[in-house]
mmCIF file of C-alpha atoms in Angstrom:
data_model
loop_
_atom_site.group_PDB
_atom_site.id
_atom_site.type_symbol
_atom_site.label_atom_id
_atom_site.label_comp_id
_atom_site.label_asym_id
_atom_site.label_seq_id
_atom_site.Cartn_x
_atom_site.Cartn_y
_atom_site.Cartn_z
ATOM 1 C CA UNK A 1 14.513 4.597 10.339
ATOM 2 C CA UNK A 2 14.587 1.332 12.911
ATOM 3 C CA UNK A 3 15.313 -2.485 12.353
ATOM 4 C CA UNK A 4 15.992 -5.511 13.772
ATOM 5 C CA UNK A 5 18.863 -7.296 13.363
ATOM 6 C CA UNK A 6 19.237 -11.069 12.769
ATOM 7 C CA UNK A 7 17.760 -13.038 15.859
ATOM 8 C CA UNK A 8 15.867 -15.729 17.118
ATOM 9 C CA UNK A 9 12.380 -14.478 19.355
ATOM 10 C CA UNK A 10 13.082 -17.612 21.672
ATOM 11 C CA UNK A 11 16.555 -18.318 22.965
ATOM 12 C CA UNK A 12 17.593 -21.152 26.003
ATOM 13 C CA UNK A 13 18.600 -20.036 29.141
ATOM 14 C CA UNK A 14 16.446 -16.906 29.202
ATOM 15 C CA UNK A 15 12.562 -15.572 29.640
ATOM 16 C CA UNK A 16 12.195 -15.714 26.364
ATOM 17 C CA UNK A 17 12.813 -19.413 26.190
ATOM 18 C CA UNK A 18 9.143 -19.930 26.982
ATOM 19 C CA UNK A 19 7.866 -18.829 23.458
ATOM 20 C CA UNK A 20 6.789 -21.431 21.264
ATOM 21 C CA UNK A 21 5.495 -19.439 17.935
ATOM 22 C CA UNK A 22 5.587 -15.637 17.212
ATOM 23 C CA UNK A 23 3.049 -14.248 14.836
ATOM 24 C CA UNK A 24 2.802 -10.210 13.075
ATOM 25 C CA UNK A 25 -0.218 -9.254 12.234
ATOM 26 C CA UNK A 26 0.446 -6.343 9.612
ATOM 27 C CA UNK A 27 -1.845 -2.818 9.559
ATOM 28 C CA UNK A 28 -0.185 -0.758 6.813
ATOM 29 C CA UNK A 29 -3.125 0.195 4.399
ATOM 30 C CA UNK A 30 -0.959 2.258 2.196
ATOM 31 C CA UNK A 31 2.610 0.784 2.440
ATOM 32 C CA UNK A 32 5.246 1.429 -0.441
ATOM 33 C CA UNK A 33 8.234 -0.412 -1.161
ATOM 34 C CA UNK A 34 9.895 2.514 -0.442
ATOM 35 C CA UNK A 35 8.639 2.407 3.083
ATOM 36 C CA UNK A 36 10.816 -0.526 3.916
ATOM 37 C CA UNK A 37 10.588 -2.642 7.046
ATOM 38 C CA UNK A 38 9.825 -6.030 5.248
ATOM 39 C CA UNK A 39 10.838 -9.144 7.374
ATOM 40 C CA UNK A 40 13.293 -10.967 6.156
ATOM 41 C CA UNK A 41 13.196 -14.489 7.187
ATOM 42 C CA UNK A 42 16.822 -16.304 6.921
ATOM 43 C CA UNK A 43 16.307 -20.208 5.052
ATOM 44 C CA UNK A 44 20.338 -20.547 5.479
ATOM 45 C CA UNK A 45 20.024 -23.235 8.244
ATOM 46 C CA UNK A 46 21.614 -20.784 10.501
ATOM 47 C CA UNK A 47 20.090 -19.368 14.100
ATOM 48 C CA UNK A 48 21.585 -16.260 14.978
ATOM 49 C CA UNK A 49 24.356 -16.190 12.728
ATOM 50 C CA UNK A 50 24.418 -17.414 9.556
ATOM 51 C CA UNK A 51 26.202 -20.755 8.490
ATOM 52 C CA UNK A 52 30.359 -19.932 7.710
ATOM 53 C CA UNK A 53 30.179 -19.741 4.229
ATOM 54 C CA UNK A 54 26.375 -20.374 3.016
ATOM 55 C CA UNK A 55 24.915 -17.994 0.062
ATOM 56 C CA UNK A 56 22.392 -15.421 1.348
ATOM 57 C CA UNK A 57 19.125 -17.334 1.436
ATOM 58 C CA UNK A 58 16.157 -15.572 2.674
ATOM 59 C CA UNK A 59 12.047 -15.016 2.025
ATOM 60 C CA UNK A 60 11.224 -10.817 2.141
ATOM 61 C CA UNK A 61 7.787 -10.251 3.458
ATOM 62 C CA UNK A 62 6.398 -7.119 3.306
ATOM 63 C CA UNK A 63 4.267 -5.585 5.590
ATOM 64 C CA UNK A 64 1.157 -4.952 4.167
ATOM 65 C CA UNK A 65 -2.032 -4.575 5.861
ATOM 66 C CA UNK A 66 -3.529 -7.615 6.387
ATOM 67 C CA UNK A 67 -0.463 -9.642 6.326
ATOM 68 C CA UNK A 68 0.005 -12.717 9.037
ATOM 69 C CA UNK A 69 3.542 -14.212 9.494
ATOM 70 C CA UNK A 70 3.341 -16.981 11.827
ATOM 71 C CA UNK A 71 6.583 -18.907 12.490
ATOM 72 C CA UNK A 72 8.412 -21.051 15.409
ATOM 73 C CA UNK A 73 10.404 -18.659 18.086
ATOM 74 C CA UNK A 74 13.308 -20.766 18.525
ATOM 75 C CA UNK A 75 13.938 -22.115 15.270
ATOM 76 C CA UNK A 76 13.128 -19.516 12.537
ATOM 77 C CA UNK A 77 15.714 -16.369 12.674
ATOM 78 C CA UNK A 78 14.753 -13.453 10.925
ATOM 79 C CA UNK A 79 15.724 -9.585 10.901
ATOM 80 C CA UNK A 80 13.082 -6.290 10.017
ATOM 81 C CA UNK A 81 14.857 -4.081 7.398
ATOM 82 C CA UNK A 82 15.484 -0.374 7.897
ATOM 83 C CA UNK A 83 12.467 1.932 7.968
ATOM 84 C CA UNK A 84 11.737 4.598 5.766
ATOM 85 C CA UNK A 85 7.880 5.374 6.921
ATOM 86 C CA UNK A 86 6.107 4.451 10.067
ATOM 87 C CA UNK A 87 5.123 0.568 10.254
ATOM 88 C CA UNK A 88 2.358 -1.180 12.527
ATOM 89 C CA UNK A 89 1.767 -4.619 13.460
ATOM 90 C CA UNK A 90 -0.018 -6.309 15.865
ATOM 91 C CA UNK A 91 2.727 -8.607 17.272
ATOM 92 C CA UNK A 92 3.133 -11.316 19.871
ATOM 93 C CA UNK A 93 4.026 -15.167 20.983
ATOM 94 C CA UNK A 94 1.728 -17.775 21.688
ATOM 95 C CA UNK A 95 3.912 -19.433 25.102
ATOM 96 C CA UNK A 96 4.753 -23.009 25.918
ATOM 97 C CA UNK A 97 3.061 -24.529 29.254
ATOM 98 C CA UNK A 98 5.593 -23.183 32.322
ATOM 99 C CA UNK A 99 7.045 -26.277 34.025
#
């Protein structure tokens, strides 16, 4: 199966710096837990490593259909769990003006 590993969608110094808020739009209809692929979205305070020494601290969402996750690029790091079954999503980043 595929994942992510822990990152931030928006990071200085790069293209990517121009993303303001990323969003997933989920289309599983008939996802299992078993599937896998939630997102797992870090609360440790961290970017893309985690704070030396904080506890694990994170939200699971899992993708079921219908499911929005809307969240700031640069400021919310987050990782997609191993798959186990094919996963969809409608998935993009709303942009900050170019200077």
């Amino acid at each position: 199966g595929g994942y992510y590993k822990r990152h931030v969608d928006a990071a200085a110094g790069r293209p990517s710096a121009l993303r303001a808020w990323s969003y997933l739009i989920y289309l599983n209809e008939a996802w299992q837990p078993t599937d896998g692929g939630c997102l797992r979205i870090f609360t440790d305070g961290g970017g893309e490593i985690a704070p030396a020494g904080a506890p694990p601290s994170y939200v699971d969402v899992e993708p079921k259909a219908g499911t929005l996750v809307l969240f700031q690029s640069d400021a919310v790091p987050h990782e997609v769990l191993e798959t186990h079954a094919e996963r969809m999503a409608v998935v993009g980043w709303l942009s900050k003006p170019v200077p």
